[in-house]
Coordinates of C-alpha atoms and ligand atoms in Angstrom, one line a residue:
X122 CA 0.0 0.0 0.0
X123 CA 1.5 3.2 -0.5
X124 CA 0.7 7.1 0.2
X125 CA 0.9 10.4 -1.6
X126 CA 1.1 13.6 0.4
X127 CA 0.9 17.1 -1.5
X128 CA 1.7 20.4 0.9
X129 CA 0.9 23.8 0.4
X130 CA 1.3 26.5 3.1
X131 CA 3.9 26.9 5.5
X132 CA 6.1 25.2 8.1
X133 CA 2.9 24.0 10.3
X134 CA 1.7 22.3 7.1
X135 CA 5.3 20.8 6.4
X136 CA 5.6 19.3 9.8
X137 CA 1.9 18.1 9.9
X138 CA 2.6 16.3 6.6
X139 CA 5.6 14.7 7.9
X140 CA 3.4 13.3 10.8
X141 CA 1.0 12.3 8.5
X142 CA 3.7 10.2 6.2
X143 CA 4.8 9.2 9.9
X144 CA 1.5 7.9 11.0
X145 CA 0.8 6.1 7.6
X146 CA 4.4 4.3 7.9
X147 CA 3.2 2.8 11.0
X148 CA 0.6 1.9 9.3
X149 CA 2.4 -0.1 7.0
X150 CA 2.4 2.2 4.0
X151 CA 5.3 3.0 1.6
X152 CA 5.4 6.3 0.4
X153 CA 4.5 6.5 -4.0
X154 CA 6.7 8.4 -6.2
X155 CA 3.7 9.8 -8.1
X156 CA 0.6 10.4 -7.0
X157 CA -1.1 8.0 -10.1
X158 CA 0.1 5.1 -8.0
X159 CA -0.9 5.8 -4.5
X160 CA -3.8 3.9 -2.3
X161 CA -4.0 7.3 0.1
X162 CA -3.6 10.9 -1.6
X163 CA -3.6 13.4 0.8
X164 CA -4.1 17.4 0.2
X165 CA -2.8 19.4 2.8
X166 CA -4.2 23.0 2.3
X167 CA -3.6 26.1 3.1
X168 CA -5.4 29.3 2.8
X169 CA -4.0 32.3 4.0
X170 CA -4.4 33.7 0.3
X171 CA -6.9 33.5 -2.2
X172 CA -4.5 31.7 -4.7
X173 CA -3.4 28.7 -2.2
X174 CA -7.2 28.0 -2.5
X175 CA -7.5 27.7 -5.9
X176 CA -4.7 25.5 -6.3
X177 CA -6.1 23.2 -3.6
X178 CA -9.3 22.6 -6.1
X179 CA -7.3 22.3 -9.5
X180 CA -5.4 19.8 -7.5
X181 CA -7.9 17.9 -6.6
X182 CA -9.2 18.0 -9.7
X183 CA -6.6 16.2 -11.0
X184 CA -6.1 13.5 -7.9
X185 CA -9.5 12.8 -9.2
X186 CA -7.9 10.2 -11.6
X187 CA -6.7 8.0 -9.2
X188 CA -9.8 6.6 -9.0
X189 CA -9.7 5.3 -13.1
X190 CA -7.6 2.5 -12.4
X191 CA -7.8 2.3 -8.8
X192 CA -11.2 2.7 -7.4
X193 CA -10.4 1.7 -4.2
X194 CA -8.1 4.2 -3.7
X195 CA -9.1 7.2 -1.0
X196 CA -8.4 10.9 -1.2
X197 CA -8.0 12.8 1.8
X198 CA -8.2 16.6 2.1
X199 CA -6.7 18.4 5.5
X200 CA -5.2 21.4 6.6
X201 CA -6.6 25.1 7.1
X202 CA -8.4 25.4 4.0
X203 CA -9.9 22.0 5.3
X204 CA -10.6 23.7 8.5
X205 CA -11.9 26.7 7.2
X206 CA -14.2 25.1 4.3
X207 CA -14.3 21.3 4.6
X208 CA -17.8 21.0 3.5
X209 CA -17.8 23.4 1.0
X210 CA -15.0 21.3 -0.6
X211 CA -16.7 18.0 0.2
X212 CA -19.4 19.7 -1.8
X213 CA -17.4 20.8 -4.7
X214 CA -15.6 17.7 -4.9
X215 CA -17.9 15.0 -3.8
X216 CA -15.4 12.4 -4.9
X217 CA -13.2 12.9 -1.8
X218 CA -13.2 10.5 0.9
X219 CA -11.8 12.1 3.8
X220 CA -12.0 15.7 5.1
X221 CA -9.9 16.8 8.3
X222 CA -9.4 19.7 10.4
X223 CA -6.1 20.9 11.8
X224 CA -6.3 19.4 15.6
X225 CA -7.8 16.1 14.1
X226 CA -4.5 14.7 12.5
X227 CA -4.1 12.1 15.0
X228 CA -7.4 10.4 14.0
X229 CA -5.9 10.2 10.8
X230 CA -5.8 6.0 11.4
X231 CA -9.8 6.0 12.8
X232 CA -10.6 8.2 9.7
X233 CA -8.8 6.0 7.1
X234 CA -10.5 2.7 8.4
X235 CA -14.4 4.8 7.8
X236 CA -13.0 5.7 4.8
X237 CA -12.1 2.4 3.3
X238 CA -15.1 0.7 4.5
X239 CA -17.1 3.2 1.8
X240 CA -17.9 5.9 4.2
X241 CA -17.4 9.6 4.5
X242 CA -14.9 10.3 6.8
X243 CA -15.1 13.7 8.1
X244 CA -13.5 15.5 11.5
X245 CA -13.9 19.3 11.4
X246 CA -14.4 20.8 14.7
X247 CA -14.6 24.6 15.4
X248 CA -13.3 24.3 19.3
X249 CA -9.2 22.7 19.9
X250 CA -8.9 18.7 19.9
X251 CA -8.0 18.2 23.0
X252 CA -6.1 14.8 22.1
X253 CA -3.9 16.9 19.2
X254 CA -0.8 16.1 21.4
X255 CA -1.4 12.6 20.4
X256 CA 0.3 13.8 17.3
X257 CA 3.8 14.3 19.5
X258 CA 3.9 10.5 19.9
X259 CA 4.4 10.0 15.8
X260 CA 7.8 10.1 14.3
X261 CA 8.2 12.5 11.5
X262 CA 9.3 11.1 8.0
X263 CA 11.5 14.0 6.7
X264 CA 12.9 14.2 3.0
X265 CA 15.8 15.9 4.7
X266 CA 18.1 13.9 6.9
X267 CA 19.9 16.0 8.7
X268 CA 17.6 19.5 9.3
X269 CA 14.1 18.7 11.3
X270 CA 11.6 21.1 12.0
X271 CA 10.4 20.8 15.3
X272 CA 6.6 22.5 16.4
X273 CA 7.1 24.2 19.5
X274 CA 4.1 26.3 19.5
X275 CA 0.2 25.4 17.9
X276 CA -2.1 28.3 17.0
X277 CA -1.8 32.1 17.2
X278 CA -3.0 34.6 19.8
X279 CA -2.8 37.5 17.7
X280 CA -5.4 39.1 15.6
X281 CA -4.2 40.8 12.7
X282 CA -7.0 42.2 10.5
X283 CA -6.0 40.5 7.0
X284 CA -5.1 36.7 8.8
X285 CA -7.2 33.9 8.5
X286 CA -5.0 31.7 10.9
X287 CA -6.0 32.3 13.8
X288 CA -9.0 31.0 12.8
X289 CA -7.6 28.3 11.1
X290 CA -4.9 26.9 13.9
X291 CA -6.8 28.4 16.8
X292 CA -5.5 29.9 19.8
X293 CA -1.8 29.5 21.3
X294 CA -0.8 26.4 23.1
X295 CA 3.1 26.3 23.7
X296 CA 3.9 22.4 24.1
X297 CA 6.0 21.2 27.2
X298 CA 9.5 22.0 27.2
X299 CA 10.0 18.4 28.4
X300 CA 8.2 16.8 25.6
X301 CA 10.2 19.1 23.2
X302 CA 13.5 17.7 24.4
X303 CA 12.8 14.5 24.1
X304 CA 11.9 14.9 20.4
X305 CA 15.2 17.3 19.8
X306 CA 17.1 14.3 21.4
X307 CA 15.2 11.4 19.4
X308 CA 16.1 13.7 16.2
X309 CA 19.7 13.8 17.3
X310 CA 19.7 10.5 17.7
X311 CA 18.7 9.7 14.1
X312 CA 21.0 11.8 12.4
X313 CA 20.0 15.2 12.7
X314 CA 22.2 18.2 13.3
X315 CA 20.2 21.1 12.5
X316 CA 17.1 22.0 14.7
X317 CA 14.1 24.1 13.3
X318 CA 11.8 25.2 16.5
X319 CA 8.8 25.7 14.2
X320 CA 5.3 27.8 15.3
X321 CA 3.0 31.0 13.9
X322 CA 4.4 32.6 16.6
X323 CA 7.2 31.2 18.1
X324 CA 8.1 34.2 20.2
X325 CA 5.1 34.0 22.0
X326 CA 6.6 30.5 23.4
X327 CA 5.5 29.7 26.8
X328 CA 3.2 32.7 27.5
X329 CA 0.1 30.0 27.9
X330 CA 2.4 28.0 30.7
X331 CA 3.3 30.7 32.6
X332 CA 7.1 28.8 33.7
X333 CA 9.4 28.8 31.2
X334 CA 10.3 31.6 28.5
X335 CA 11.6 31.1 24.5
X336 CA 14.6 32.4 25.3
X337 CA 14.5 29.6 28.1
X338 CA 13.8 27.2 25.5
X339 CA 16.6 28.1 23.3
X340 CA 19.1 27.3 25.8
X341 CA 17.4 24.2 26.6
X342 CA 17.6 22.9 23.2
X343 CA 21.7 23.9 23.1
X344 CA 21.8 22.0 25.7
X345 CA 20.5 18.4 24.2
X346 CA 24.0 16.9 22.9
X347 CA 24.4 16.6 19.2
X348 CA 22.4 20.0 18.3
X349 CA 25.2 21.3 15.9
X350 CA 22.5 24.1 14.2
X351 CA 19.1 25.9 15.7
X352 CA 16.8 27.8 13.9
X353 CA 13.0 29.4 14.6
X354 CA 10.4 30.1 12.3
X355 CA 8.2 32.5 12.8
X356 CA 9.0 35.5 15.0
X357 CA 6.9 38.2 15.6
X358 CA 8.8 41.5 16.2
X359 CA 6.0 42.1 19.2
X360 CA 7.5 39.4 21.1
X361 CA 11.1 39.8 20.3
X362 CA 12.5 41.5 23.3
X363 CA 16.4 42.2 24.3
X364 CA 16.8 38.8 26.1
X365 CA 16.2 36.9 23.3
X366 CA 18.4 38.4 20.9
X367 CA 20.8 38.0 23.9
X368 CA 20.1 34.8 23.6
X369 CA 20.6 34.4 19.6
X370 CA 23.8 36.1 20.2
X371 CA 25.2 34.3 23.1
X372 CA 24.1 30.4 22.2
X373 CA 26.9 29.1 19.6
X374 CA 24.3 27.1 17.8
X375 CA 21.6 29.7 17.0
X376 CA 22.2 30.4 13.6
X377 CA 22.5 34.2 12.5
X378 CA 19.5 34.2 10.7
X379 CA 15.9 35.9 11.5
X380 CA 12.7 35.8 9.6
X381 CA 11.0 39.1 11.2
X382 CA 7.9 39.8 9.2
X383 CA 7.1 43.6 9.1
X384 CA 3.8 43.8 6.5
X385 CA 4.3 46.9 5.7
X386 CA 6.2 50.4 6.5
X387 CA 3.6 52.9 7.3
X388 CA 2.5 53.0 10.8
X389 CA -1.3 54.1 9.2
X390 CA -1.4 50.5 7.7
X391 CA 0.2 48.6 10.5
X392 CA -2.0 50.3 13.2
X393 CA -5.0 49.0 10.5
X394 CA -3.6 45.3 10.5
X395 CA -3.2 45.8 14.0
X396 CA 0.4 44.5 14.0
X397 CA 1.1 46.4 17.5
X398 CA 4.6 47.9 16.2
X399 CA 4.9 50.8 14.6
X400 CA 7.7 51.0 11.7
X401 CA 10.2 52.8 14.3
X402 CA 9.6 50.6 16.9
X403 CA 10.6 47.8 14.3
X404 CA 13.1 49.5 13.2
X405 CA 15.1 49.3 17.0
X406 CA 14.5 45.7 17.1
X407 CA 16.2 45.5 13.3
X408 CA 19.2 47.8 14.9
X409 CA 19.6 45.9 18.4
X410 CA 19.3 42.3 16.3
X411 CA 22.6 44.1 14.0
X412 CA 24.5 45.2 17.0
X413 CA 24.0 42.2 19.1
X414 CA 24.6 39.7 15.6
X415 CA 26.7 42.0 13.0
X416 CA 26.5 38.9 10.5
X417 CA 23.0 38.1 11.0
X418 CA 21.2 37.7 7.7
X419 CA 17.3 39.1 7.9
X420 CA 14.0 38.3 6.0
X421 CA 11.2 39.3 5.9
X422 CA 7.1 39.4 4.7
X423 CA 5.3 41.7 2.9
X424 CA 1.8 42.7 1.8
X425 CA 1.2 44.9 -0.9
X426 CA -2.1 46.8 -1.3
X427 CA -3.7 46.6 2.1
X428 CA -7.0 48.8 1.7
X429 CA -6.3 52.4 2.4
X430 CA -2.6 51.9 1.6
X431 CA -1.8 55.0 -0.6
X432 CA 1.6 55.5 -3.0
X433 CA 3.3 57.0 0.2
X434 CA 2.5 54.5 2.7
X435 CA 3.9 52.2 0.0
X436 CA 6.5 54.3 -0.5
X437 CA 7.2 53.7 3.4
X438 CA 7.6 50.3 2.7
X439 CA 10.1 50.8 0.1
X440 CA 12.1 53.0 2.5
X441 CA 12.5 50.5 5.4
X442 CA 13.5 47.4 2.7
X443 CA 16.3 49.5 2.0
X444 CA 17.4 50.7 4.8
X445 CA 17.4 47.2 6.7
X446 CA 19.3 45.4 3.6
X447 CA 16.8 42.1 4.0
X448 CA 18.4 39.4 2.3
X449 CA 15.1 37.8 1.3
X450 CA 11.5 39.7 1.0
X451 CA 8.4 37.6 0.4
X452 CA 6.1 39.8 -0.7
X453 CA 2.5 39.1 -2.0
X454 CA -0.7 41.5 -2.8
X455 CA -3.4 41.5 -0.2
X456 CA -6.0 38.8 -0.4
X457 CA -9.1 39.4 1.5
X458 CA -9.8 36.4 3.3
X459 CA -13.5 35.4 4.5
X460 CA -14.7 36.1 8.2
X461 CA -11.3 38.3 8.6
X462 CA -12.2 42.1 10.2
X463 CA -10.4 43.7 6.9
X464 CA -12.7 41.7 4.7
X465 CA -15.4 44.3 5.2
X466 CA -12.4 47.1 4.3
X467 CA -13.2 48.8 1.0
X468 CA -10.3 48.5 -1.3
X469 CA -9.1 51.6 -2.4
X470 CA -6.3 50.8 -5.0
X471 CA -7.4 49.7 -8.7
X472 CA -5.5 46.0 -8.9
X473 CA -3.3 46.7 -11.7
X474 CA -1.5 49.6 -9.3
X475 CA -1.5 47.1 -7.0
X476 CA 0.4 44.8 -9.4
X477 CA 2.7 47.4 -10.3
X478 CA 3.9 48.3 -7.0
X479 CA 4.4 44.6 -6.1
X480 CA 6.8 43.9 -9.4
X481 CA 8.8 47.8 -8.2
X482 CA 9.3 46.5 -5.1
X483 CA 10.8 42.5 -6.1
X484 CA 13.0 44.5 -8.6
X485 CA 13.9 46.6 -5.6
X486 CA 14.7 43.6 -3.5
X487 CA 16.8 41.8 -6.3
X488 CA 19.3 44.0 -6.7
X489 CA 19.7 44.2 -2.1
X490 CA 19.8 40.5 -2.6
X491 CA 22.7 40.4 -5.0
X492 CA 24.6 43.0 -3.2
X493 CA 24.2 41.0 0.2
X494 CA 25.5 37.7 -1.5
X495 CA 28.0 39.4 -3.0
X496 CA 29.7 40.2 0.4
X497 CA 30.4 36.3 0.6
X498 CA 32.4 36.0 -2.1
X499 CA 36.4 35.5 -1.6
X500 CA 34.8 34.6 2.4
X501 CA 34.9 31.2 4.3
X502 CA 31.6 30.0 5.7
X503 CA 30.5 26.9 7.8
X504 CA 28.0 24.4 5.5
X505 CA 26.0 21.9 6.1
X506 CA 26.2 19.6 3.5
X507 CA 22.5 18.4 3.3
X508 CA 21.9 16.7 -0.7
X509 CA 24.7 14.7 -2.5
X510 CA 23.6 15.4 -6.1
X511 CA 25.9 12.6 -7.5
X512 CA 28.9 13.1 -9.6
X513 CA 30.7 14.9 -6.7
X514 CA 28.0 17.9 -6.7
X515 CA 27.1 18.9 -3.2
X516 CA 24.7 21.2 -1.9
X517 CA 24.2 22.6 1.4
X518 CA 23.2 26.0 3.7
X519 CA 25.5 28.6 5.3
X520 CA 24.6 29.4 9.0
X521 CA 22.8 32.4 7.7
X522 CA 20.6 30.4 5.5
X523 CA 22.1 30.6 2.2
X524 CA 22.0 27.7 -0.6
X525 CA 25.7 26.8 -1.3
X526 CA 26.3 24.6 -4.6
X527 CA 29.6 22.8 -4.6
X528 CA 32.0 20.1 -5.6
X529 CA 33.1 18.1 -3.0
X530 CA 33.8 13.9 -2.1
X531 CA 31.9 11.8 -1.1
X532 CA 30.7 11.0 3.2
X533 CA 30.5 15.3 3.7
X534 CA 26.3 14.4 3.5
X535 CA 25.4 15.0 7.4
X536 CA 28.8 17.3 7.9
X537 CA 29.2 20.7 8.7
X538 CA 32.6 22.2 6.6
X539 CA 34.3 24.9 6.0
X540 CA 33.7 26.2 2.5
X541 CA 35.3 29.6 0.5
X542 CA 32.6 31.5 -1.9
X543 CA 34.2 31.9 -5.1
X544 CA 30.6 33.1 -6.7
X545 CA 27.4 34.9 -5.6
X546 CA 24.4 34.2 -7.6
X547 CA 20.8 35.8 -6.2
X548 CA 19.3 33.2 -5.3
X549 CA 22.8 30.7 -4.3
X550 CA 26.3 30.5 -3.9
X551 CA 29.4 28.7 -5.2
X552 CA 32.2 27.7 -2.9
X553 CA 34.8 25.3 -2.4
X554 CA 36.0 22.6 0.3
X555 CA 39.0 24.1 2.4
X556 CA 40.9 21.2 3.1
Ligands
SAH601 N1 2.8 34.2 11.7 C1 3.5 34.8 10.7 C2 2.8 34.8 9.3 C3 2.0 33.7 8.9 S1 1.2 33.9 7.4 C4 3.6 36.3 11.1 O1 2.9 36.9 11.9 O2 4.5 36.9 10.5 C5 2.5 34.1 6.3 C6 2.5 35.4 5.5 O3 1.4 35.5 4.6 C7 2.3 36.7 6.4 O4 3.5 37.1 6.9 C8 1.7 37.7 5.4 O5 2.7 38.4 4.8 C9 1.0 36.8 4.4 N2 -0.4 36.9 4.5 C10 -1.2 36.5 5.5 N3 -2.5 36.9 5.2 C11 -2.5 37.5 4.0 C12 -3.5 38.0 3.2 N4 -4.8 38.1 3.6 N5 -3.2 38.6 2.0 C13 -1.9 38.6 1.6 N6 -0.9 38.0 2.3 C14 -1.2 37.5 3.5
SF4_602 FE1 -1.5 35.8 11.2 FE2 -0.7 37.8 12.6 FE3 -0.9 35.4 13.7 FE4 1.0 35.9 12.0 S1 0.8 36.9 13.9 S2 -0.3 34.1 12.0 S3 0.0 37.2 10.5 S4 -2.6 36.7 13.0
F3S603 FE1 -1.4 28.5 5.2 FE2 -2.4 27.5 7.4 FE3 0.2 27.9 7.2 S1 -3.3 29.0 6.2 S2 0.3 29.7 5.9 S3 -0.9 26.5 6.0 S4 -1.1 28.0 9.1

């Protein structure tokens, strides 16, 4: 019997797939290297934009065919467009067996028998599963050996006006530094060197416990012997106070690398997401992260075209990209997103503006990205060599998160080495081994 999983969304989604493949290996499935000859498709959605949603039903349409030669075969749909609009999509897609909500995963065994004896199986509950810790028990089956994403933190307490998660992943609920450790360990264990603490808001650790802070956490995961490499993903500049960039700076293994999602440079369009922060108050976090971590390499998210934003609060936006020197922007246009307050905002900008502003500000961001990967070259950096690419092409990630491409032996899969830049490319780098 074997399974196909197809992801969309972001690290929550990742992770809950690679329970998902875990729960379905106990299970006694082998995972298919195309979808056409799996028993189980899954769809895990998301839907924090319009466009994730569509993708979610052309997909589907296209699992669909499964069923030709193997009508036996059961497709499963999960995640937070799942969450959101299960029935809707049971209703659109009536051929689907099994739809899911995001605290449900570890029914996924329960819902597969229903499912295979001909019923619907469907699990969508509005309030928290109280058994989604169930989940922790799993082992993750990771396409990547040696980096693991690790959830440290379900759900997001925050409220911003344009986000449907929240209402997708429900409230915050930090899980038990004990329980945390023994997964960073059991990772170890099996190979792993790099550690990604993964959560909405990952910050916000702890707050719903009460006894233990992120930074906290941090040093407790340095602490589990064999943790070479620590990242976190997502932090939200609210919650990023002095003692953890202490922290970041002060634990050898916390790479110098921060995804610190702004939205948006005008303080008129941040007070209407209701981020809390205003761009100045961002702006000392950016300068306190630099002194504390010179090296670190930053990130960010943008939106583009929030109602009410006007060519000068865009124009904000454009000011703070360059002043912090991001190494990586994600921007995307604004999406109104059902049963979000700034659903019922009236959209002021005509969508081609919108457009344009969005391709000024990637071109923008190009040319920063260049000129920050440019510093590398003629430099020596630590990699992790994490994908042997056959004929002596290796490829791996600097601490600060950059894709390095080069030629190397073989047995440096798993290893951290010490590599010199000889070419910066946007998107990569090309280095050598130092012997
Ligand atoms: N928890 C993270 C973000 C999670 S969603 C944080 O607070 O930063 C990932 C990104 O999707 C967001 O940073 C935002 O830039 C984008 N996003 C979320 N809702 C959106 C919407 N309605 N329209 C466009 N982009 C959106
Ligand atoms: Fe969404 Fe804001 Fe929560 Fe991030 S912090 S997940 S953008 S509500
Ligand atoms: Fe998407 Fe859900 Fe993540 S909406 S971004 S998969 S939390």
């Amino acid at each position: 019997m074997k399974y196909y999983i197809r992801t969309f969304g972001c690290q929550m989604n990742i992770y809950d797939s690679q329970k998902m493949a875990g729960i379905l290996k106990n299970l006694g499935y082998e995972p298919a290297e195309d979808w056409k000859d799996a028993d189980v498709i899954l769809v895990n959605t998301c839907s924090v934009r319009e466009k994730p949603d569509q993708k979610v039903l052309s997909a589907l349409g296209e699992f669909k065919k499964v069923k030709k030669d193997n009508p036996n075969a059961i497709i499963g749909v999960c995640g937070c467009l799942a969450q959101r609009a299960g029935y809707e999509i049971l209703q659109k897609a009536p051929f689907i067996d099994m739809v899911f909500g995001t605290t449900n995963i570890h029914h996924l065994p329960k819902l597969l028998e229903e499912a295979k004896s001909g019923n619907k199986a469907v699990e969508i509950i509005e309030e928290i599963d109280q058994g989604e810790v169930e989940l922790d028990k799993y082992p993750t089956v990771r396409e990547n050996e040696y980096t693991a994403y690790v959830t440290i933190i379900r759900g997001c307490d925050k409220a911003c006006t344009y986000c449907i998660v929240p209402y997708t992943r429900g409230k915050e609920r930090s899980r038990r530094i004990g329980e945390i450790l023994q997964e960073v360990q059991f990772l170890v264990e099996d190979g792993v060197k790099e550690i990604h603490l993964i959560g909405q808001n990952v910050t916000a650790y702890g707050k719903d416990l009460g006894d233990v802070k992120f930074w906290e956490l941090l040093y407790a995961v340095a602490n589990v012997k064999g943790v070479e490499r620590i990242r976190f993903t997502t932090g939200h500049p609210r919650d990023l106070d002095e003692s953890i960039i202490k922290a970041m700076a002060d634990i050898p293994q916390v790479c110098e690398a921060l995804h610190l999602p702004i939205q948006a440079g005008s303080d008129k369009i941040l007070s209407a997401m209701d981020r809390g922060y205003t761009q100045k108050e961002y702006l000392k976090k950016i300068e306190l992260l630099k002194k504390y971590i010179p090296n670190i390499a930053l990130s960010t998210d943008i939106i583009v075209g929030f109602p009410g934003e006007t060519y000068q609060d865009y124009l904000q936006t454009v000011k703070v990209i360059k002043e912090v020197e991001y190494d990586q922007v994600f921007a995307f246009k604004y999406s109104p997103r059902p049963g979000t307050p700034a659903a019922d905002l009236d959209i002021t900008e005509n969508p081609e503006i919108v457009s344009k502003r969005l391709s000024e500000l990637i071109n923008i961001q190009k040319d920063i990205s260049l000129k920050k990967n440019l510093q590398y070259e003629g430099k020596i950096v630590e990699v992790l060599v994490e994908e042997d690419k056959g004929n002596g092409e290796l490829v791996g990630r600097t601490r600060t998160n950059k894709l390095v491409h080069l030629i190397g032996r073989n047995n440096l899969l798993g290893r951290l080495i010490d590599v010199k830049i000889s070419q910066a490319n946007r998107f990569s780098l090309v280095g050598e081994i130092i012997e």
